[in-house]
Every structure is written in C-alpha cells, then in structure tokens.
Amino acid sequence: MTSLTLALSKGRILEDTLPLLAAAGIEPEEDPLDSRKLVFATNREGLRLLVIRAADVPTFVAYGAADLGVAGKDVLIEHGGQDLYEPLDLGIAKCRLMVAGLPGALEGAANRPLRVATKYIETARAHFARAGRQVELIKLYGSMELAPIVGLADVIVDLVDTGNTLRANGLEPFETIREISSRLVVNKAAMKMKHDRIEELLDVFNRTTEAQRTQSRAGGK
Ligand code: ATP
Ligand code: PRP
C-alpha cells in the first residue's frame, strides 16, 4: 500500500482541521492538541500526519517531505505557491488579510512613502505596487497591531477575523487585500506518482467539506 504523509498547520488551523479529519473518518493515534509528538500514525493504513508551524507547511510539501498539506491562503501567497497544486478550499480558518492603522494614518503619510509593518512582506509589496503606492516595509513576526501604536509604522498588513484585536488596540480596518481560508495543497511529483491514493483522499475531503458547507447553509450561518 502506498504511504502518504499529510502536513498539518499547528495553532488555529489545527483546531479546525481535526474535526474535518474526524468527519472524514481519519483518526490520529493520539490527540495532536494534547501531545508533544510531531508525527502521528492514523487509523488509515499508510497515512501519517505531521504537525508543523503554519508557515513551514508549503516548504515541507514543495520538497516532498510531505505529499499533502493544509495551509492558510495567506501563507501560500507569501510562499509563492507555484511549486504546489492547490486542489481544494477547505473553508476553514476563514479571515481577511487587511491593511489597518490608527484613524487618519493614510492621510498622514500622503506625501511620503507609507511605512508598513507586516509578516507578509511579499504580499504587501505586491499589493502596494499594484496600487502605485510607495512603501517602506518592516518585517515583524507577530503582534503587528503594536507597530502603529508605538510609531514603528503607519499601517499594518495583518489578518482580521472578528476585528476584536484591531478594536482593542484603537486601530481601524482600511482595506481588504483578500479573503483567506485554508487550502489542501499537494506535492506535484506525488500527484503523479501516488495519483490513486491522493485522488481517493481528495475525494474524501471534497465530500466532507461539501457536506459541512451544506450543513452550515442549512443552519443559516
Ligand atoms: P506561529 O505561531 O507558527 O508563528 P501564527 O501565529 O501565524 O504562527 P496562527 O495564529 O495559529 O499561527 O495562524 C496560523 C494561520 O491561521 C494563519 O496563517 C491563517 O491562515 C489562520 N488565522 C490566523 N489568524 C486567524 C484568525 N484570527 N481567524 C481565522 N484564521 C486565522
Ligand atoms: C491573529 C491575527 C490578529 C488576530 C485577528 O493573531 O494576527 O492579531 O488573529 O483576529 P480577530 O480579528 O478575531 O481579533 P493570533 O491570535 O493568531 O496571534 P498571533 O499574533 O500570535 O499570530
């Protein structure tokens, strides 16, 4: 039996991925949310799971260390993504990638390059280039919302879901760069070499995500 390795993003995405796996009938040998292990066998013969940092999933899959992966669209855009197939939107970990800042921040920087703090440097560069706006990009690894408050940047490019983090820090959303959700990605060589096994798994995920969409529509969500 062909073996398959599926790389999962830990953190928020993992919390949304585990119910999806359960609905697809895939059970890890122990609960990844409650374990220090990084590799998990499953009840499906030959299928193992890796649990790794969200930003590393595209790298593991692109190099073939994992055949498939679950990654946020934000991470995939920043990675570049042309070395991966992205066959399925899982519809989980939904949020928006936005430009935000203190009220009036854009007007305040109208006559000089806009200072932008973000961990999405390439995405932000492309976005402001499309808009014809000169920027100075400042790389951060987290807590982006702090940057405008302490004068490190005029605006941030970061993920927004409920808007609670922006509000709690006195920031306003200015503009949505794009809607984000998590995607199933596949290594290009594996798609050829392990085609039947991967198609079978894609089919299971397809049916599961479709059933969940129908359910949430019926629930009025
Ligand atoms: P790390 O802890 O490895 O540095 P991180 O802090 O970015 O990574 P998470 O906050 O768990 O890790 O986010 C991982 C992914 O979850 C993001 O890439 C995005 O796709 C999704 N995500 C992040 N924030 C939200 C949010 N507020 N609502 C919904 N999805 C989110
Ligand atoms: C993410 C994101 C925002 C927050 C947005 O951070 O970077 O800070 O969620 O969500 P909200 O609009 O619902 O408040 P996370 O909580 O993952 O922490 P991080 O800064 O460590 O990534």
mmCIF file of C-alpha atoms and ligand atoms in Angstrom:
data_model
loop_
_atom_site.group_PDB
_atom_site.id
_atom_site.type_symbol
_atom_site.label_atom_id
_atom_site.label_comp_id
_atom_site.label_asym_id
_atom_site.label_seq_id
_atom_site.Cartn_x
_atom_site.Cartn_y
_atom_site.Cartn_z
ATOM 1 C CA MET A 1 0.000 0.000 0.000
ATOM 2 C CA THR A 2 1.396 3.462 -0.985
ATOM 3 C CA SER A 3 2.244 5.549 2.070
ATOM 4 C CA LEU A 4 1.004 9.133 2.353
ATOM 5 C CA THR A 5 2.169 11.983 4.579
ATOM 6 C CA LEU A 6 -0.166 14.888 5.318
ATOM 7 C CA ALA A 7 1.360 18.022 6.898
ATOM 8 C CA LEU A 8 -0.970 19.945 9.212
ATOM 9 C CA SER A 9 -0.503 23.560 10.327
ATOM 10 C CA LYS A 10 -0.464 23.754 14.106
ATOM 11 C CA GLY A 11 -2.288 26.511 16.002
ATOM 12 C CA ARG A 12 -5.660 27.795 14.870
ATOM 13 C CA ILE A 13 -5.766 25.801 11.641
ATOM 14 C CA LEU A 14 -5.131 22.526 13.505
ATOM 15 C CA GLU A 15 -8.139 23.175 15.736
ATOM 16 C CA ASP A 16 -10.324 23.489 12.614
ATOM 17 C CA THR A 17 -8.602 20.650 10.718
ATOM 18 C CA LEU A 18 -9.062 17.923 13.351
ATOM 19 C CA PRO A 19 -12.896 17.997 13.189
ATOM 20 C CA LEU A 20 -12.614 17.851 9.389
ATOM 21 C CA LEU A 21 -10.340 14.795 9.624
ATOM 22 C CA ALA A 22 -12.726 13.201 12.130
ATOM 23 C CA ALA A 23 -15.684 13.818 9.786
ATOM 24 C CA ALA A 24 -13.623 12.206 7.004
ATOM 25 C CA GLY A 25 -13.082 9.165 9.255
ATOM 26 C CA ILE A 26 -9.369 9.851 9.851
ATOM 27 C CA GLU A 27 -8.274 9.400 13.467
ATOM 28 C CA PRO A 28 -4.749 10.173 14.718
ATOM 29 C CA GLU A 29 -3.270 7.640 17.146
ATOM 30 C CA GLU A 30 -3.368 10.331 19.851
ATOM 31 C CA ASP A 31 -4.753 13.858 20.149
ATOM 32 C CA PRO A 32 -2.274 16.262 18.461
ATOM 33 C CA LEU A 33 -3.678 19.142 20.539
ATOM 34 C CA ASP A 34 -2.574 17.319 23.670
ATOM 35 C CA SER A 35 0.776 15.848 22.603
ATOM 36 C CA ARG A 36 4.395 16.891 22.052
ATOM 37 C CA LYS A 37 4.731 14.407 19.181
ATOM 38 C CA LEU A 38 5.270 15.779 15.673
ATOM 39 C CA VAL A 39 4.405 12.635 13.676
ATOM 40 C CA PHE A 40 1.139 10.733 14.165
ATOM 41 C CA ALA A 41 0.053 7.435 12.684
ATOM 42 C CA THR A 42 -3.661 7.249 11.849
ATOM 43 C CA ASN A 43 -6.359 4.584 11.641
ATOM 44 C CA ARG A 44 -5.908 4.698 7.830
ATOM 45 C CA GLU A 45 -3.265 2.299 6.662
ATOM 46 C CA GLY A 46 -0.147 4.116 5.394
ATOM 47 C CA LEU A 47 -1.454 7.608 6.247
ATOM 48 C CA ARG A 48 0.560 9.641 8.747
ATOM 49 C CA LEU A 49 0.222 13.224 9.897
ATOM 50 C CA LEU A 50 2.935 15.808 10.579
ATOM 51 C CA VAL A 51 2.136 18.761 12.834
ATOM 52 C CA ILE A 52 4.337 21.750 11.972
ATOM 53 C CA ARG A 53 4.379 25.551 12.053
ATOM 54 C CA ALA A 54 1.853 27.030 9.656
ATOM 55 C CA ALA A 55 4.478 28.982 7.686
ATOM 56 C CA ASP A 56 6.560 25.801 7.128
ATOM 57 C CA VAL A 57 3.826 23.669 5.529
ATOM 58 C CA PRO A 58 4.408 24.865 1.906
ATOM 59 C CA THR A 59 8.134 24.106 2.270
ATOM 60 C CA PHE A 60 7.571 20.542 3.529
ATOM 61 C CA VAL A 61 5.119 19.852 0.700
ATOM 62 C CA ALA A 62 7.144 21.574 -2.041
ATOM 63 C CA TYR A 63 10.223 19.473 -1.168
ATOM 64 C CA GLY A 64 8.154 16.280 -0.977
ATOM 65 C CA ALA A 65 8.804 15.718 2.750
ATOM 66 C CA ALA A 66 5.006 15.639 2.895
ATOM 67 C CA ASP A 67 2.764 14.583 -0.017
ATOM 68 C CA LEU A 68 -0.069 16.854 1.030
ATOM 69 C CA GLY A 69 -0.591 19.728 3.425
ATOM 70 C CA VAL A 70 -3.163 22.029 4.974
ATOM 71 C CA ALA A 71 -2.097 25.683 4.833
ATOM 72 C CA GLY A 72 -3.649 29.140 5.069
ATOM 73 C CA LYS A 73 -4.022 31.029 1.790
ATOM 74 C CA ASP A 74 -2.087 33.879 3.455
ATOM 75 C CA VAL A 75 0.911 31.582 3.937
ATOM 76 C CA LEU A 76 0.560 30.157 0.404
ATOM 77 C CA ILE A 77 0.502 33.576 -1.252
ATOM 78 C CA GLU A 78 3.548 34.678 0.722
ATOM 79 C CA HIS A 79 5.349 31.426 -0.179
ATOM 80 C CA GLY A 80 4.641 31.939 -3.880
ATOM 81 C CA GLY A 81 2.801 28.658 -4.355
ATOM 82 C CA GLN A 82 3.749 27.958 -7.980
ATOM 83 C CA ASP A 83 5.563 24.762 -6.922
ATOM 84 C CA LEU A 84 2.407 23.231 -5.369
ATOM 85 C CA TYR A 85 -1.039 22.108 -6.530
ATOM 86 C CA GLU A 86 -3.892 23.651 -4.594
ATOM 87 C CA PRO A 87 -6.904 21.485 -5.457
ATOM 88 C CA LEU A 88 -9.278 22.214 -2.582
ATOM 89 C CA ASP A 89 -10.515 25.126 -0.470
ATOM 90 C CA LEU A 90 -11.287 23.526 2.901
ATOM 91 C CA GLY A 91 -13.339 26.538 4.008
ATOM 92 C CA ILE A 92 -11.762 26.569 7.493
ATOM 93 C CA ALA A 93 -9.817 29.231 9.458
ATOM 94 C CA LYS A 94 -11.551 31.974 7.485
ATOM 95 C CA CYS A 95 -10.402 35.557 7.919
ATOM 96 C CA ARG A 96 -9.288 38.566 5.826
ATOM 97 C CA LEU A 97 -5.849 39.938 5.061
ATOM 98 C CA MET A 98 -6.220 43.668 5.629
ATOM 99 C CA VAL A 99 -4.473 46.998 5.768
ATOM 100 C CA ALA A 100 -5.186 48.686 9.120
ATOM 101 C CA GLY A 101 -3.901 51.526 11.239
ATOM 102 C CA LEU A 102 -4.772 54.404 13.559
ATOM 103 C CA PRO A 103 -7.540 56.683 12.244
ATOM 104 C CA GLY A 104 -6.147 59.108 9.645
ATOM 105 C CA ALA A 105 -2.911 57.135 9.164
ATOM 106 C CA LEU A 106 -3.158 57.012 5.350
ATOM 107 C CA GLU A 107 -3.801 60.763 5.034
ATOM 108 C CA GLY A 108 -0.964 61.491 7.492
ATOM 109 C CA ALA A 109 1.517 59.729 5.197
ATOM 110 C CA ALA A 110 0.102 61.073 1.910
ATOM 111 C CA ASN A 111 3.317 62.902 0.903
ATOM 112 C CA ARG A 112 5.912 60.267 1.800
ATOM 113 C CA PRO A 113 6.382 56.501 1.500
ATOM 114 C CA LEU A 114 3.903 54.641 3.698
ATOM 115 C CA ARG A 115 5.604 52.663 6.478
ATOM 116 C CA VAL A 116 4.042 49.188 6.583
ATOM 117 C CA ALA A 117 4.735 46.608 9.314
ATOM 118 C CA THR A 118 3.854 43.011 8.483
ATOM 119 C CA LYS A 119 4.955 39.403 8.390
ATOM 120 C CA TYR A 120 3.558 39.247 4.827
ATOM 121 C CA ILE A 121 6.359 41.219 3.160
ATOM 122 C CA GLU A 122 5.966 39.866 -0.408
ATOM 123 C CA THR A 123 2.169 40.053 -0.332
ATOM 124 C CA ALA A 124 2.266 43.629 0.974
ATOM 125 C CA ARG A 125 4.925 44.617 -1.579
ATOM 126 C CA ALA A 126 2.776 43.290 -4.447
ATOM 127 C CA HIS A 127 -0.398 44.882 -3.092
ATOM 128 C CA PHE A 128 1.031 48.404 -2.738
ATOM 129 C CA ALA A 129 2.893 48.127 -6.061
ATOM 130 C CA ARG A 130 -0.453 47.349 -7.764
ATOM 131 C CA ALA A 131 -1.926 50.403 -6.048
ATOM 132 C CA GLY A 132 1.050 52.536 -7.159
ATOM 133 C CA ARG A 133 1.824 53.447 -3.535
ATOM 134 C CA GLN A 134 5.449 53.798 -2.418
ATOM 135 C CA VAL A 135 6.118 51.875 0.783
ATOM 136 C CA GLU A 136 8.810 51.095 3.304
ATOM 137 C CA LEU A 137 8.283 47.527 4.525
ATOM 138 C CA ILE A 138 9.150 46.496 8.091
ATOM 139 C CA LYS A 139 9.247 42.750 8.821
ATOM 140 C CA LEU A 140 7.611 41.590 12.074
ATOM 141 C CA TYR A 141 6.845 38.078 13.314
ATOM 142 C CA GLY A 142 3.714 38.761 15.436
ATOM 143 C CA SER A 143 1.709 41.313 17.423
ATOM 144 C CA MET A 144 1.649 43.576 14.355
ATOM 145 C CA GLU A 145 -1.070 45.716 15.964
ATOM 146 C CA LEU A 146 1.537 47.217 18.263
ATOM 147 C CA ALA A 147 3.505 48.837 15.420
ATOM 148 C CA PRO A 148 1.231 51.846 14.683
ATOM 149 C CA ILE A 149 0.627 52.460 18.396
ATOM 150 C CA VAL A 150 4.306 52.939 19.170
ATOM 151 C CA GLY A 151 5.099 54.772 15.907
ATOM 152 C CA LEU A 152 7.040 51.937 14.290
ATOM 153 C CA ALA A 153 4.764 52.017 11.225
ATOM 154 C CA ASP A 154 1.869 53.959 9.696
ATOM 155 C CA VAL A 155 -0.134 50.841 8.900
ATOM 156 C CA ILE A 156 -0.032 47.067 9.253
ATOM 157 C CA VAL A 157 -0.925 44.261 6.881
ATOM 158 C CA ASP A 158 -2.383 41.508 9.057
ATOM 159 C CA LEU A 159 -5.210 39.012 9.425
ATOM 160 C CA VAL A 160 -8.555 40.163 10.778
ATOM 161 C CA ASP A 161 -11.417 37.903 11.797
ATOM 162 C CA THR A 162 -13.771 39.367 14.429
ATOM 163 C CA GLY A 163 -11.940 42.728 14.435
ATOM 164 C CA ASN A 164 -11.548 42.429 18.222
ATOM 165 C CA THR A 165 -7.754 42.756 18.158
ATOM 166 C CA LEU A 166 -7.924 45.919 15.998
ATOM 167 C CA ARG A 167 -10.645 47.455 18.215
ATOM 168 C CA ALA A 168 -8.837 46.574 21.446
ATOM 169 C CA ASN A 169 -5.838 48.499 20.162
ATOM 170 C CA GLY A 170 -7.686 51.517 18.737
ATOM 171 C CA LEU A 171 -6.961 50.571 15.107
ATOM 172 C CA GLU A 172 -9.277 50.766 12.092
ATOM 173 C CA PRO A 173 -9.508 48.424 9.103
ATOM 174 C CA PHE A 174 -8.768 50.403 5.894
ATOM 175 C CA GLU A 175 -8.866 47.900 3.087
ATOM 176 C CA THR A 176 -9.165 44.153 2.422
ATOM 177 C CA ILE A 177 -6.323 42.683 0.376
ATOM 178 C CA ARG A 178 -8.030 39.306 0.121
ATOM 179 C CA GLU A 179 -10.288 36.778 1.791
ATOM 180 C CA ILE A 180 -8.365 33.939 3.452
ATOM 181 C CA SER A 181 -9.203 30.298 4.190
ATOM 182 C CA SER A 182 -7.153 27.128 4.493
ATOM 183 C CA ARG A 183 -6.373 25.029 1.425
ATOM 184 C CA LEU A 184 -5.315 21.471 0.770
ATOM 185 C CA VAL A 185 -2.035 21.516 -1.157
ATOM 186 C CA VAL A 186 -0.327 18.639 -2.953
ATOM 187 C CA ASN A 187 3.267 17.978 -3.997
ATOM 188 C CA LYS A 188 3.449 17.957 -7.807
ATOM 189 C CA ALA A 189 5.540 14.777 -8.148
ATOM 190 C CA ALA A 190 3.414 12.938 -5.565
ATOM 191 C CA MET A 191 0.284 13.863 -7.533
ATOM 192 C CA LYS A 192 1.732 11.832 -10.425
ATOM 193 C CA MET A 193 3.467 9.017 -8.517
ATOM 194 C CA LYS A 194 0.738 8.442 -5.892
ATOM 195 C CA HIS A 195 -2.182 9.562 -8.019
ATOM 196 C CA ASP A 196 -4.804 6.994 -6.994
ATOM 197 C CA ARG A 197 -4.146 7.277 -3.272
ATOM 198 C CA ILE A 198 -4.167 11.098 -3.399
ATOM 199 C CA GLU A 199 -7.315 11.233 -5.528
ATOM 200 C CA GLU A 200 -9.019 8.942 -3.029
ATOM 201 C CA LEU A 201 -8.088 11.272 -0.145
ATOM 202 C CA LEU A 202 -9.084 14.385 -2.140
ATOM 203 C CA ASP A 203 -12.427 12.773 -2.799
ATOM 204 C CA VAL A 204 -12.982 12.138 0.911
ATOM 205 C CA PHE A 205 -12.079 15.762 1.775
ATOM 206 C CA ASN A 206 -14.213 17.076 -1.069
ATOM 207 C CA ARG A 207 -17.268 15.205 0.156
ATOM 208 C CA THR A 208 -16.626 16.177 3.787
ATOM 209 C CA THR A 209 -16.169 19.905 3.119
ATOM 210 C CA GLU A 210 -19.206 19.924 0.784
ATOM 211 C CA ALA A 211 -21.325 18.218 3.484
ATOM 212 C CA GLN A 212 -20.145 20.767 6.069
ATOM 213 C CA ARG A 213 -20.945 23.682 3.722
ATOM 214 C CA THR A 214 -24.454 22.316 3.140
ATOM 215 C CA GLN A 215 -24.887 21.852 6.893
ATOM 216 C CA SER A 216 -23.800 25.409 7.741
ATOM 217 C CA ARG A 217 -26.057 26.821 4.958
ATOM 218 C CA ALA A 218 -28.992 24.880 6.413
ATOM 219 C CA GLY A 219 -28.066 26.198 9.869
ATOM 220 C CA GLY A 220 -28.339 29.737 8.451
ATOM 221 C CA LYS A 221 -24.667 30.531 9.076
HETATM 222 P P1 ATP B 1 3.256 30.747 14.581
HETATM 223 O O1 ATP B 1 2.629 30.550 15.925
HETATM 224 O O2 ATP B 1 3.771 29.480 13.975
HETATM 225 O O3 ATP B 1 4.187 31.905 14.481
HETATM 226 P P2 ATP B 1 0.911 32.075 13.715
HETATM 227 O O4 ATP B 1 0.912 32.870 14.993
HETATM 228 O O5 ATP B 1 0.739 32.805 12.427
HETATM 229 O O6 ATP B 1 2.132 31.108 13.571
HETATM 230 P P3 ATP B 1 -1.719 31.129 13.968
HETATM 231 O O7 ATP B 1 -2.095 32.419 14.620
HETATM 232 O O8 ATP B 1 -2.172 29.851 14.536
HETATM 233 O O9 ATP B 1 -0.186 30.970 13.821
HETATM 234 O O10 ATP B 1 -2.209 31.303 12.462
HETATM 235 C C1 ATP B 1 -1.961 30.338 11.518
HETATM 236 C C2 ATP B 1 -2.932 30.515 10.373
HETATM 237 O O11 ATP B 1 -4.263 30.547 10.855
HETATM 238 C C3 ATP B 1 -2.760 31.771 9.560
HETATM 239 O O12 ATP B 1 -1.765 31.582 8.576
HETATM 240 C C4 ATP B 1 -4.162 31.974 8.972
HETATM 241 O O13 ATP B 1 -4.334 31.232 7.775
HETATM 242 C C5 ATP B 1 -5.051 31.422 10.086
HETATM 243 N N1 ATP B 1 -5.506 32.509 11.003
HETATM 244 C C6 ATP B 1 -4.721 33.332 11.720
HETATM 245 N N2 ATP B 1 -5.434 34.195 12.442
HETATM 246 C C7 ATP B 1 -6.706 33.903 12.202
HETATM 247 C C8 ATP B 1 -7.928 34.442 12.682
HETATM 248 N N3 ATP B 1 -7.968 35.458 13.533
HETATM 249 N N4 ATP B 1 -9.065 33.871 12.269
HETATM 250 C C9 ATP B 1 -9.044 32.825 11.414
HETATM 251 N N5 ATP B 1 -7.898 32.283 10.907
HETATM 252 C C10 ATP B 1 -6.756 32.812 11.303
HETATM 253 C C1 PRP B 2 -4.355 36.689 14.542
HETATM 254 C C2 PRP B 2 -4.033 37.934 13.732
HETATM 255 C C3 PRP B 2 -4.698 39.040 14.531
HETATM 256 C C4 PRP B 2 -5.885 38.330 15.159
HETATM 257 C C5 PRP B 2 -7.116 38.745 14.424
HETATM 258 O O1 PRP B 2 -3.465 36.658 15.593
HETATM 259 O O2 PRP B 2 -2.632 38.095 13.589
HETATM 260 O O3 PRP B 2 -3.845 39.561 15.535
HETATM 261 O O4 PRP B 2 -5.686 36.913 14.979
HETATM 262 O O5 PRP B 2 -8.256 38.106 14.904
HETATM 263 P P1 PRP B 2 -9.533 38.965 15.390
HETATM 264 O O6 PRP B 2 -9.881 39.922 14.304
HETATM 265 O O7 PRP B 2 -10.603 37.919 15.591
HETATM 266 O O8 PRP B 2 -9.167 39.647 16.669
HETATM 267 P P2 PRP B 2 -3.340 35.425 16.602
HETATM 268 O O9 PRP B 2 -4.428 35.492 17.625
HETATM 269 O O10 PRP B 2 -3.272 34.151 15.842
HETATM 270 O O11 PRP B 2 -1.981 35.739 17.321
HETATM 271 P P3 PRP B 2 -0.513 35.978 16.723
HETATM 272 O O12 PRP B 2 -0.343 37.465 16.704
HETATM 273 O O13 PRP B 2 0.348 35.285 17.695
HETATM 274 O O14 PRP B 2 -0.446 35.355 15.355
#
